Coordinates of N, CA and C in Angstrom, one line a residue:
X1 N 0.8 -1.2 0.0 CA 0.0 0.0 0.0 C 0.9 1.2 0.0
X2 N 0.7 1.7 -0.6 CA 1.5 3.4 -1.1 C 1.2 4.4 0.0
X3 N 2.4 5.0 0.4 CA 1.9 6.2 1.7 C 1.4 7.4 1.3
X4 N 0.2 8.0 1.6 CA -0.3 9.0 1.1 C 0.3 10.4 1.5
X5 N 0.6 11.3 1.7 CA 0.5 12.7 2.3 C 0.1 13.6 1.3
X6 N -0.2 15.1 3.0 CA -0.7 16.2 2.0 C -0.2 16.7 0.8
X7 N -0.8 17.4 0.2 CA 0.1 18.0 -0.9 C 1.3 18.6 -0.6
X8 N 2.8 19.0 -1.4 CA 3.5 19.7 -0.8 C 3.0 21.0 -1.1
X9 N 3.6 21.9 -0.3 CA 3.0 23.6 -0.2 C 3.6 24.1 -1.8
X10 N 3.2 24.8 -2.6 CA 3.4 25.1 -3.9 C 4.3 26.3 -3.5
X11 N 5.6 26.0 -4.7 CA 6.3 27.7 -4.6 C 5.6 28.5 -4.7
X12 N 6.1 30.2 -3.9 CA 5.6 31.6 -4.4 C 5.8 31.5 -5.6
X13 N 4.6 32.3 -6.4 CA 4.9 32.2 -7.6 C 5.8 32.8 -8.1
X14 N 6.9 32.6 -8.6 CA 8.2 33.4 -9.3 C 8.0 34.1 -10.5
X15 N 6.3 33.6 -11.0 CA 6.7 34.0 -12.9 C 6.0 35.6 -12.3
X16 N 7.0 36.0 -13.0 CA 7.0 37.5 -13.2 C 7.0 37.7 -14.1
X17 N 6.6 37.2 -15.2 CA 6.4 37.8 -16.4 C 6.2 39.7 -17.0
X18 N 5.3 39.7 -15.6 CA 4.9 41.5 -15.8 C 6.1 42.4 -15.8
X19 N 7.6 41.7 -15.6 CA 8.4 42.7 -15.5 C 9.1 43.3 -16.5
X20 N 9.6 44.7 -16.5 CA 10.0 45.2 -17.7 C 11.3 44.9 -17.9
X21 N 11.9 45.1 -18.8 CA 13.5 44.6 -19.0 C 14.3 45.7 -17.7
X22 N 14.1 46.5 -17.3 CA 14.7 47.3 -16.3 C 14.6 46.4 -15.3
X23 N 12.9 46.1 -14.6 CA 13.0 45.5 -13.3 C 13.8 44.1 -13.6
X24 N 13.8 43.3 -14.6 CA 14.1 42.1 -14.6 C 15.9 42.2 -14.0
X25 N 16.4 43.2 -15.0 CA 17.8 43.2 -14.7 C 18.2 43.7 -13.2
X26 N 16.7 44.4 -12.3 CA 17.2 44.6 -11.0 C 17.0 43.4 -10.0
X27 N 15.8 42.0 -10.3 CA 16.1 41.3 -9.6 C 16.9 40.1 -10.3
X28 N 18.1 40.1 -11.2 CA 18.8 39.6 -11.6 C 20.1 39.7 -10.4
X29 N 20.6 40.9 -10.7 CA 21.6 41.5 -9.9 C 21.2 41.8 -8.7
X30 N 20.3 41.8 -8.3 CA 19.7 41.9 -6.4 C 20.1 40.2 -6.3
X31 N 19.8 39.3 -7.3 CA 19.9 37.6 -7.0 C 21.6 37.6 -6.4
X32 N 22.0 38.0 -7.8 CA 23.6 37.5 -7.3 C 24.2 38.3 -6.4
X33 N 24.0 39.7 -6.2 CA 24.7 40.6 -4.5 C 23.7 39.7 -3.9
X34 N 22.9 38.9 -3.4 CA 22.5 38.4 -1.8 C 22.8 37.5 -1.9
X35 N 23.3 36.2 -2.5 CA 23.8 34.9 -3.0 C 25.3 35.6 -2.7
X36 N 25.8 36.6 -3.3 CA 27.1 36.4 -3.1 C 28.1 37.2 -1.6
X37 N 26.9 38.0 -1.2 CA 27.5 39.0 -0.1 C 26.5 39.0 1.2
X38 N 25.1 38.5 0.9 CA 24.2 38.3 2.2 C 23.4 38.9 2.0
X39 N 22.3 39.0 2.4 CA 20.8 39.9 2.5 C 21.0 40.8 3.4
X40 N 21.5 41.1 4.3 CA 21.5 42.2 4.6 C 22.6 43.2 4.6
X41 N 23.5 42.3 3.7 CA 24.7 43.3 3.3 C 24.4 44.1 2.1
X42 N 23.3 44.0 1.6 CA 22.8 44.3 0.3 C 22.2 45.5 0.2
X43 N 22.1 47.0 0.6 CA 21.4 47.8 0.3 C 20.5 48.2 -1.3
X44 N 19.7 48.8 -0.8 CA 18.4 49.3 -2.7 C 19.5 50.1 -2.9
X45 N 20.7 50.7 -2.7 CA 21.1 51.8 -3.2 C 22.7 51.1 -4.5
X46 N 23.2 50.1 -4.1 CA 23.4 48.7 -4.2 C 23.2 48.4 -5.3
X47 N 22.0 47.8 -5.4 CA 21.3 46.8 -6.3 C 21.1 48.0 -7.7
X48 N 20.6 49.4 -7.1 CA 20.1 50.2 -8.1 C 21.3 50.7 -9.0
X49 N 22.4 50.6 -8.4 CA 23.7 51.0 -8.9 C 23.9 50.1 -9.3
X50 N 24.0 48.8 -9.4 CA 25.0 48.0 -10.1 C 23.9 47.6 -11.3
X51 N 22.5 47.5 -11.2 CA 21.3 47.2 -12.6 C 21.6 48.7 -13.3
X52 N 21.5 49.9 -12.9 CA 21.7 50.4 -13.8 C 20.2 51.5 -13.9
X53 N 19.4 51.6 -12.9 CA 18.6 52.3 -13.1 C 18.2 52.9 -11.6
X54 N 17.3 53.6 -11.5 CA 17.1 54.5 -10.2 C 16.3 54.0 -9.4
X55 N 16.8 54.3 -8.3 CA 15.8 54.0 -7.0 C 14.6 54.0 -7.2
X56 N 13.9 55.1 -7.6 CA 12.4 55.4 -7.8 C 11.5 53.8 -9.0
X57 N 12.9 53.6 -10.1 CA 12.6 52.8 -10.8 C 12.6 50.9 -10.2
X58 N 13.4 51.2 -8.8 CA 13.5 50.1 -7.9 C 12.2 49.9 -7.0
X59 N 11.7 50.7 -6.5 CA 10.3 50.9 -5.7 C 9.1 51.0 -6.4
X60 N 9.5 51.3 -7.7 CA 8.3 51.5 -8.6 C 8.0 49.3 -8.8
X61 N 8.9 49.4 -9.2 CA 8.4 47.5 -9.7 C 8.7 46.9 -8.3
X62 N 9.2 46.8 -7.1 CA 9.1 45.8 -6.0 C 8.3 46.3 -5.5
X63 N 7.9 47.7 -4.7 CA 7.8 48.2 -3.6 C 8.8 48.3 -2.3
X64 N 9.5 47.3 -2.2 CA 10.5 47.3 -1.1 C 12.0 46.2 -1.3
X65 N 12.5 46.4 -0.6 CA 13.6 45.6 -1.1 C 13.1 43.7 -0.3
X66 N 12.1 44.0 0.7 CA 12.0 42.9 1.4 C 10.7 42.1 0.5
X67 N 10.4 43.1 -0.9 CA 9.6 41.9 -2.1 C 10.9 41.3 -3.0
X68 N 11.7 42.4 -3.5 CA 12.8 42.0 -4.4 C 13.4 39.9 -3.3
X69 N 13.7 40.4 -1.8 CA 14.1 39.0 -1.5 C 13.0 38.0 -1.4
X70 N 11.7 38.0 -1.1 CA 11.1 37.0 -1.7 C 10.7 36.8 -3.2
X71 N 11.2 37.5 -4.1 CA 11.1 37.0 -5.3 C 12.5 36.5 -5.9
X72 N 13.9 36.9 -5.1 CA 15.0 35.8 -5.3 C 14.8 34.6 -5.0
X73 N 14.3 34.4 -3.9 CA 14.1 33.0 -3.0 C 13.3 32.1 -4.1
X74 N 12.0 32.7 -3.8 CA 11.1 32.2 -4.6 C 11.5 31.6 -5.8
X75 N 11.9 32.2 -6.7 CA 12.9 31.9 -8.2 C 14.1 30.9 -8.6
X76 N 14.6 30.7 -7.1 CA 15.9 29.9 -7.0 C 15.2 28.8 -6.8
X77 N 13.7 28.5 -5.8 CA 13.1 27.5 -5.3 C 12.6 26.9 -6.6
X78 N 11.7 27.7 -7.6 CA 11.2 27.3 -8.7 C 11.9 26.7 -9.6
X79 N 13.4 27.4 -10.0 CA 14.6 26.9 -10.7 C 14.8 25.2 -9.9
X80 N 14.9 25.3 -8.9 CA 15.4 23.7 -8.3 C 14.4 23.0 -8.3
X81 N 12.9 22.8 -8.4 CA 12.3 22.3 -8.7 C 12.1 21.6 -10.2
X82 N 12.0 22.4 -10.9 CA 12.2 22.3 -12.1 C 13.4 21.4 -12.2
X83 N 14.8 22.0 -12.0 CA 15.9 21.1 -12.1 C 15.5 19.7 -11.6
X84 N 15.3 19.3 -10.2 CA 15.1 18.4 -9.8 C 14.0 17.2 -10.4
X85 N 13.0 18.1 -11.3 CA 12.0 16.9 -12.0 C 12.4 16.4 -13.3
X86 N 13.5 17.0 -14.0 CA 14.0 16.6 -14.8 C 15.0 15.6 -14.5
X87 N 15.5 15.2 -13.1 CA 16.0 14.1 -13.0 C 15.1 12.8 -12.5
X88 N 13.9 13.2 -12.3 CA 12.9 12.1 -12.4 C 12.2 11.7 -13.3
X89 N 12.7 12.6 -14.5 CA 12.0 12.0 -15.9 C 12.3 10.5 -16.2
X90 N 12.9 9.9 -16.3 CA 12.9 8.8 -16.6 C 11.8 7.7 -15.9
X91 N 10.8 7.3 -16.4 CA 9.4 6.4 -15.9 C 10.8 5.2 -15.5
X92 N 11.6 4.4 -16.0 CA 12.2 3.1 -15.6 C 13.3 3.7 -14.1
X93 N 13.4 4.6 -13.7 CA 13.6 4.8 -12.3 C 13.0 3.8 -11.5
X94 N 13.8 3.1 -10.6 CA 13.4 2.2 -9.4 C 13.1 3.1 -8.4
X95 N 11.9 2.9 -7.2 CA 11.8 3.8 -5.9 C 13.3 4.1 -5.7
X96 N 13.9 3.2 -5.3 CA 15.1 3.6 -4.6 C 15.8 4.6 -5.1
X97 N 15.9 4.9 -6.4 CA 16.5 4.8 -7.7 C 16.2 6.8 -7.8
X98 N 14.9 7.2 -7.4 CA 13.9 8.1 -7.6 C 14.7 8.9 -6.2
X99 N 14.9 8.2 -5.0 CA 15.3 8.9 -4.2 C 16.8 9.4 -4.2
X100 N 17.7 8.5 -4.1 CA 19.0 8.6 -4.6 C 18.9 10.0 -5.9
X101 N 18.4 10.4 -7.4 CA 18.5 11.0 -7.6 C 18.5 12.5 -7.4
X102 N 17.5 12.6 -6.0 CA 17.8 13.9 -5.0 C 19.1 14.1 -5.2
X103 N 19.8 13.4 -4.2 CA 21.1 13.9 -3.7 C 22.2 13.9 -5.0
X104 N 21.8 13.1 -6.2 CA 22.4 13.4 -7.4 C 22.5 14.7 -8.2
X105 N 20.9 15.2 -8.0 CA 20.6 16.6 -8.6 C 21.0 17.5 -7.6
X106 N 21.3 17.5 -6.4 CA 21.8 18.4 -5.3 C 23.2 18.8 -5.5
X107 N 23.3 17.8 -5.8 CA 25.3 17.7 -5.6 C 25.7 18.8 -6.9
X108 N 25.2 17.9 -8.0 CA 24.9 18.9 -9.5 C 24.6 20.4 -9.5
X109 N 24.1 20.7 -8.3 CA 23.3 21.5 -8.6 C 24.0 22.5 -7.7
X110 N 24.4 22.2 -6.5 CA 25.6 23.2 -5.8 C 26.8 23.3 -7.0
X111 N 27.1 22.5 -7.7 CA 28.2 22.8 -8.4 C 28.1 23.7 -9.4
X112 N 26.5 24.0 -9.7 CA 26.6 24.8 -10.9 C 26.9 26.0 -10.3
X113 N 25.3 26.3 -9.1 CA 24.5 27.3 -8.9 C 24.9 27.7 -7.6
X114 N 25.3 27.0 -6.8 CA 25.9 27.5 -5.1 C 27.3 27.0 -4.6
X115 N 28.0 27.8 -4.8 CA 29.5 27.2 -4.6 C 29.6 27.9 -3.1
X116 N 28.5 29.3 -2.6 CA 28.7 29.3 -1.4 C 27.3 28.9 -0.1
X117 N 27.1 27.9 -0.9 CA 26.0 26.8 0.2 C 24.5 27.2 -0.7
X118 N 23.6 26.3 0.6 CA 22.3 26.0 0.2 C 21.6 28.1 0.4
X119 N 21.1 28.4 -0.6 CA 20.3 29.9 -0.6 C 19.3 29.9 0.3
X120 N 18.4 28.5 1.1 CA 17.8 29.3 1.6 C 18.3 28.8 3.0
X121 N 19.4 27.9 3.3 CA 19.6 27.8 4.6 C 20.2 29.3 5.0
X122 N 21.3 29.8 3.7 CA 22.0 31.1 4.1 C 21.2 32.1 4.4
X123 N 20.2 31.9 3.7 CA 18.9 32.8 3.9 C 17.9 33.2 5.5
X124 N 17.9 32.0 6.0 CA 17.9 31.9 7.6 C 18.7 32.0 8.2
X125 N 19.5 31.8 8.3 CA 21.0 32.7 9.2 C 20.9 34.0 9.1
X126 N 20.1 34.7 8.1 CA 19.8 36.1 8.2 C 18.5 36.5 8.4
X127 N 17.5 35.8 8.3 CA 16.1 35.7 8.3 C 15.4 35.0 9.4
X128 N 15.1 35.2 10.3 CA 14.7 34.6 11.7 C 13.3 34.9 12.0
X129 N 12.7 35.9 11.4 CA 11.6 36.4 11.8 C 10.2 36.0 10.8
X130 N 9.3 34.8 11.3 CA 8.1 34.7 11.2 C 7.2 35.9 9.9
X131 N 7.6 36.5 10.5 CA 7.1 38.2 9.7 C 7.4 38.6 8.7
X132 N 8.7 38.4 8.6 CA 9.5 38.5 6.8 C 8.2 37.7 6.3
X133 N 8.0 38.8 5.2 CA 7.8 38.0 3.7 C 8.6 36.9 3.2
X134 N 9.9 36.9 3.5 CA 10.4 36.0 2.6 C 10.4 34.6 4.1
X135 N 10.4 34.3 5.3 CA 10.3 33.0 5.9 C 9.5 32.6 5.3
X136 N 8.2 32.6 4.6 CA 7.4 31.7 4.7 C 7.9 30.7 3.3
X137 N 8.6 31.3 2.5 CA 9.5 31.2 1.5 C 10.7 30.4 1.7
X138 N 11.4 30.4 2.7 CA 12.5 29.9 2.9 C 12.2 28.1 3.7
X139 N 11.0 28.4 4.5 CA 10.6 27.2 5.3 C 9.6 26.4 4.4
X140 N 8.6 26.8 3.2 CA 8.2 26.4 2.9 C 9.0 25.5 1.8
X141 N 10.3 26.1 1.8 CA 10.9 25.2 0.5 C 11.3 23.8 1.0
X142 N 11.6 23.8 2.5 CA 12.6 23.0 3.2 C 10.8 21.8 3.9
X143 N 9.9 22.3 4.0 CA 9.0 21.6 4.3 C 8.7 20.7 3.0
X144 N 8.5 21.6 1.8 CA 8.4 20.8 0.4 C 9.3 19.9 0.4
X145 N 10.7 19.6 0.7 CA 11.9 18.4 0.5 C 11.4 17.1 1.4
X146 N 10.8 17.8 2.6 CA 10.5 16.7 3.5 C 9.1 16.0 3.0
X147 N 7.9 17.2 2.5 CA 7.8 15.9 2.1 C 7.3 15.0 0.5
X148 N 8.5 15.2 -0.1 CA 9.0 14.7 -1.2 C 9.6 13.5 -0.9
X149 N 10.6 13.8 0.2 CA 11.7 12.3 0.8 C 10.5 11.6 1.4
X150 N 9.4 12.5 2.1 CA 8.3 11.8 3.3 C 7.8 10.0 1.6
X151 N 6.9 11.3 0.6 CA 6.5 10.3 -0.6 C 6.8 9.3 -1.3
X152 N 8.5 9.6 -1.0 CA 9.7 9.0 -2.7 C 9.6 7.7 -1.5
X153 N 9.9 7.7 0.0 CA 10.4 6.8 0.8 C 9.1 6.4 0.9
X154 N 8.0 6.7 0.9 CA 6.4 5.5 0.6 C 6.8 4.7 -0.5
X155 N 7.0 5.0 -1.8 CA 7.1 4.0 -2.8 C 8.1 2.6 -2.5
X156 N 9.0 3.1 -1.2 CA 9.8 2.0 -0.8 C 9.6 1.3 0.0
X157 N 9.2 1.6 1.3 CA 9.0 1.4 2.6 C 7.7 1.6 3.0
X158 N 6.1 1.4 2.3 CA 5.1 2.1 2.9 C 5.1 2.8 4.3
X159 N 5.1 1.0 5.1 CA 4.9 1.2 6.7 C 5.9 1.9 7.6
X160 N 6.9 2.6 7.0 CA 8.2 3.6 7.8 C 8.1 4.4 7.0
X161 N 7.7 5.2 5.6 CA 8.1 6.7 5.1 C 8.3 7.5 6.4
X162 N 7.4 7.7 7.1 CA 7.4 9.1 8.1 C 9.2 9.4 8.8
X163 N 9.1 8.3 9.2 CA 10.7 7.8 9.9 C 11.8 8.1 8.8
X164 N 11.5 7.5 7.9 CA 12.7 7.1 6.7 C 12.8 8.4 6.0
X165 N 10.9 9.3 5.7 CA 11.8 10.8 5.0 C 12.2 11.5 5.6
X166 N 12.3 11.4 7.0 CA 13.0 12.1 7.9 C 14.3 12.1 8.2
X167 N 14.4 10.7 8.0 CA 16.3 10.4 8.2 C 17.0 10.7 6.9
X168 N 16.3 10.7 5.5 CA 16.8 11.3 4.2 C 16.5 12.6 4.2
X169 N 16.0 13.5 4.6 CA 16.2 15.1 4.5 C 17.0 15.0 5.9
X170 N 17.4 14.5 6.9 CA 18.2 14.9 7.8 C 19.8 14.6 6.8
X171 N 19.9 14.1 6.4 CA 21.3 13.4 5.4 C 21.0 14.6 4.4
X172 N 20.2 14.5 3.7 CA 20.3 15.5 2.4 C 20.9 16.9 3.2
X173 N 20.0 17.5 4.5 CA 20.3 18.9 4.5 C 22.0 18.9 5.3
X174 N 22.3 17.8 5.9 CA 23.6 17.7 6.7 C 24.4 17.7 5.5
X175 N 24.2 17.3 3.9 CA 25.3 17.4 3.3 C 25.6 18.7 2.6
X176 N 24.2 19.6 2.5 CA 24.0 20.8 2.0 C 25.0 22.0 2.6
X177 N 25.0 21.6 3.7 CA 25.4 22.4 4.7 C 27.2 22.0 5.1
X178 N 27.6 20.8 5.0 CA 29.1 20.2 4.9 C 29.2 20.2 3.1
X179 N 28.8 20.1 2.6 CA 29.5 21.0 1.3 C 29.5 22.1 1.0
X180 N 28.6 23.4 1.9 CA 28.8 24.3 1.4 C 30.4 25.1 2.2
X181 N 30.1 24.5 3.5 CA 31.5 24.8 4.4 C 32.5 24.1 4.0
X182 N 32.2 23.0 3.0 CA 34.0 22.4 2.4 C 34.3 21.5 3.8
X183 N 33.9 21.1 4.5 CA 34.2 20.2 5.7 C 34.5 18.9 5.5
X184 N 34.3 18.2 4.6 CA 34.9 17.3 4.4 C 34.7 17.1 2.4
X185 N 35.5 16.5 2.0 CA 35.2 15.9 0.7 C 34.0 15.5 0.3
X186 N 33.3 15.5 -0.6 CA 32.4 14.3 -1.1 C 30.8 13.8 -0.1
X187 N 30.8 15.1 0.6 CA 29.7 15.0 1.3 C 28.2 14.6 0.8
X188 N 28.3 15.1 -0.4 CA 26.8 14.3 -1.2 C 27.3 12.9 -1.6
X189 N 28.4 12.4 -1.6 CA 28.3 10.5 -2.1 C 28.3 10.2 -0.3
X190 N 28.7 10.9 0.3 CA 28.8 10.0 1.7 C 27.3 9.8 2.2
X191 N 26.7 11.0 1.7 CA 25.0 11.0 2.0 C 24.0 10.0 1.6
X192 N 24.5 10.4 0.2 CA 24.4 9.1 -1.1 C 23.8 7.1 -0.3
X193 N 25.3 7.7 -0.1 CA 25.9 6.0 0.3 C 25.0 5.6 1.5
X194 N 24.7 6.6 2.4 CA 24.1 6.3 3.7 C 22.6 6.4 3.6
X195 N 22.0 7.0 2.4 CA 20.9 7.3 2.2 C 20.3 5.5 1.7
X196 N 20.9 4.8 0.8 CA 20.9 3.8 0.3 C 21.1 2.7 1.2
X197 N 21.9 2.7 2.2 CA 21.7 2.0 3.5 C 20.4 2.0 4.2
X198 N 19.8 3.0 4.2 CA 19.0 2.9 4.9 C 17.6 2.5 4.1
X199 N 17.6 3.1 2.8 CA 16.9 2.3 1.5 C 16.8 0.8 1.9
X200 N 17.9 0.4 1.6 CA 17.9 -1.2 1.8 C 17.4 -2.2 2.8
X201 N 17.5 -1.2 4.0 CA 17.1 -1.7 5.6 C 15.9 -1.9 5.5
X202 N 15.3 -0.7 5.3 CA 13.9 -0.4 5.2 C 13.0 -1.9 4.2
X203 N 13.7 -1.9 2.9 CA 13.3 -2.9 2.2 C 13.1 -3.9 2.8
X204 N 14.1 -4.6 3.6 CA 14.3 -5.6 3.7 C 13.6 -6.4 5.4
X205 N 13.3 -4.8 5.8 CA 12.6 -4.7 6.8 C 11.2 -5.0 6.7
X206 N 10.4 -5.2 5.3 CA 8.9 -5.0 5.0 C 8.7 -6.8 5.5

């Protein structure tokens, strides 16, 4: 019997389509200064200087700088989603097979897009407050993983998903976080490896 859960919570929507080529190039460059220097090292005066257009022209399309960071977040969440179902395209994927690919598209995916860690854990080390517009953004992406691991680990294990996608997002986000600090080598195969251990227990457990 297959484990059911809720739906996961749906990204903020990112498509911005309505934006003009001005705003687009301000939350381009607002993306890479808070990815590369921090969110609150970031000032509107900043972002407007390095896009190339004026403050007034920055408040005219966000309203605040605290919409510009929920529409980075948002956008990075939607991009890894996307990324991430294209490594589930394949229908002859095995369960096991389906989960393991997480931590394949993760690893891939720090290497393209985050050489200095996961965006929205960095994002919470600066974001603590319930009230930001952008938490509900940052938690809701990390609640979506769990329960994706909570579902991928039903197709394996019906009677333990709850347990099992917990011990695979505890592994996924421990490697997110030891590869973005360089702490050891190869922290997504070691995850990998342990992830599939526990795959197997689980099976073998039914």
């Amino acid at each position: 019997m297959r484990t059911t859960t809720n739906p996961a919570p749906p990204a903020v929507d990112p498509d911005r389509s309505d934006l003009t080529p001005a705003a687009r190039k301000v939350l381009e460059t607002a993306s890479r200064l808070f990815y590369e220097r921090g969110i609150h090292a970031v000032g509107v005066d900043l972002i407007a200087a390095e896009s190339g257009v004026t403050k007034k022209t920055l408040y005219d399309r966000f309203g605040s700088k605290e919409q510009i960071v929920v529409d980075y977040l948002a956008t990075r969440d939607a991009r890894w989603r996307t990324y991430l179902a294209g490594h589930h395209e394949d229908a002859e994927l095995s369960p096991t097979d389906r989960v393991l690919a997480v931590f394949d598209a993760s690893q891939e995916w720090m290497r393209a897009n985050s050489g200095k860690g996961c965006s929205m854990v960095n994002a919470h080390a600066e974001i603590s407050d319930p009230a930001h517009p952008a938490y509900a953004v940052i938690t809701g992406q990390k609640r979506w993983m769990l329960e994706l691991f909570t579902r991928l680990a039903g197709d394996v294990a019906p009677d333990s998903a709850r347990e099992l996608g917990r011990s695979l997002m505890l592994l996924h986000e421990g490697a997110l976080v030891s590869d973005g600090l360089d702490v050891f080598p190869d922290a997504f195969g070691r995850a990998r490896r342990m992830a599939a251990f526990l795959l197997s227990a689980a099976k073998d457990a039914r």
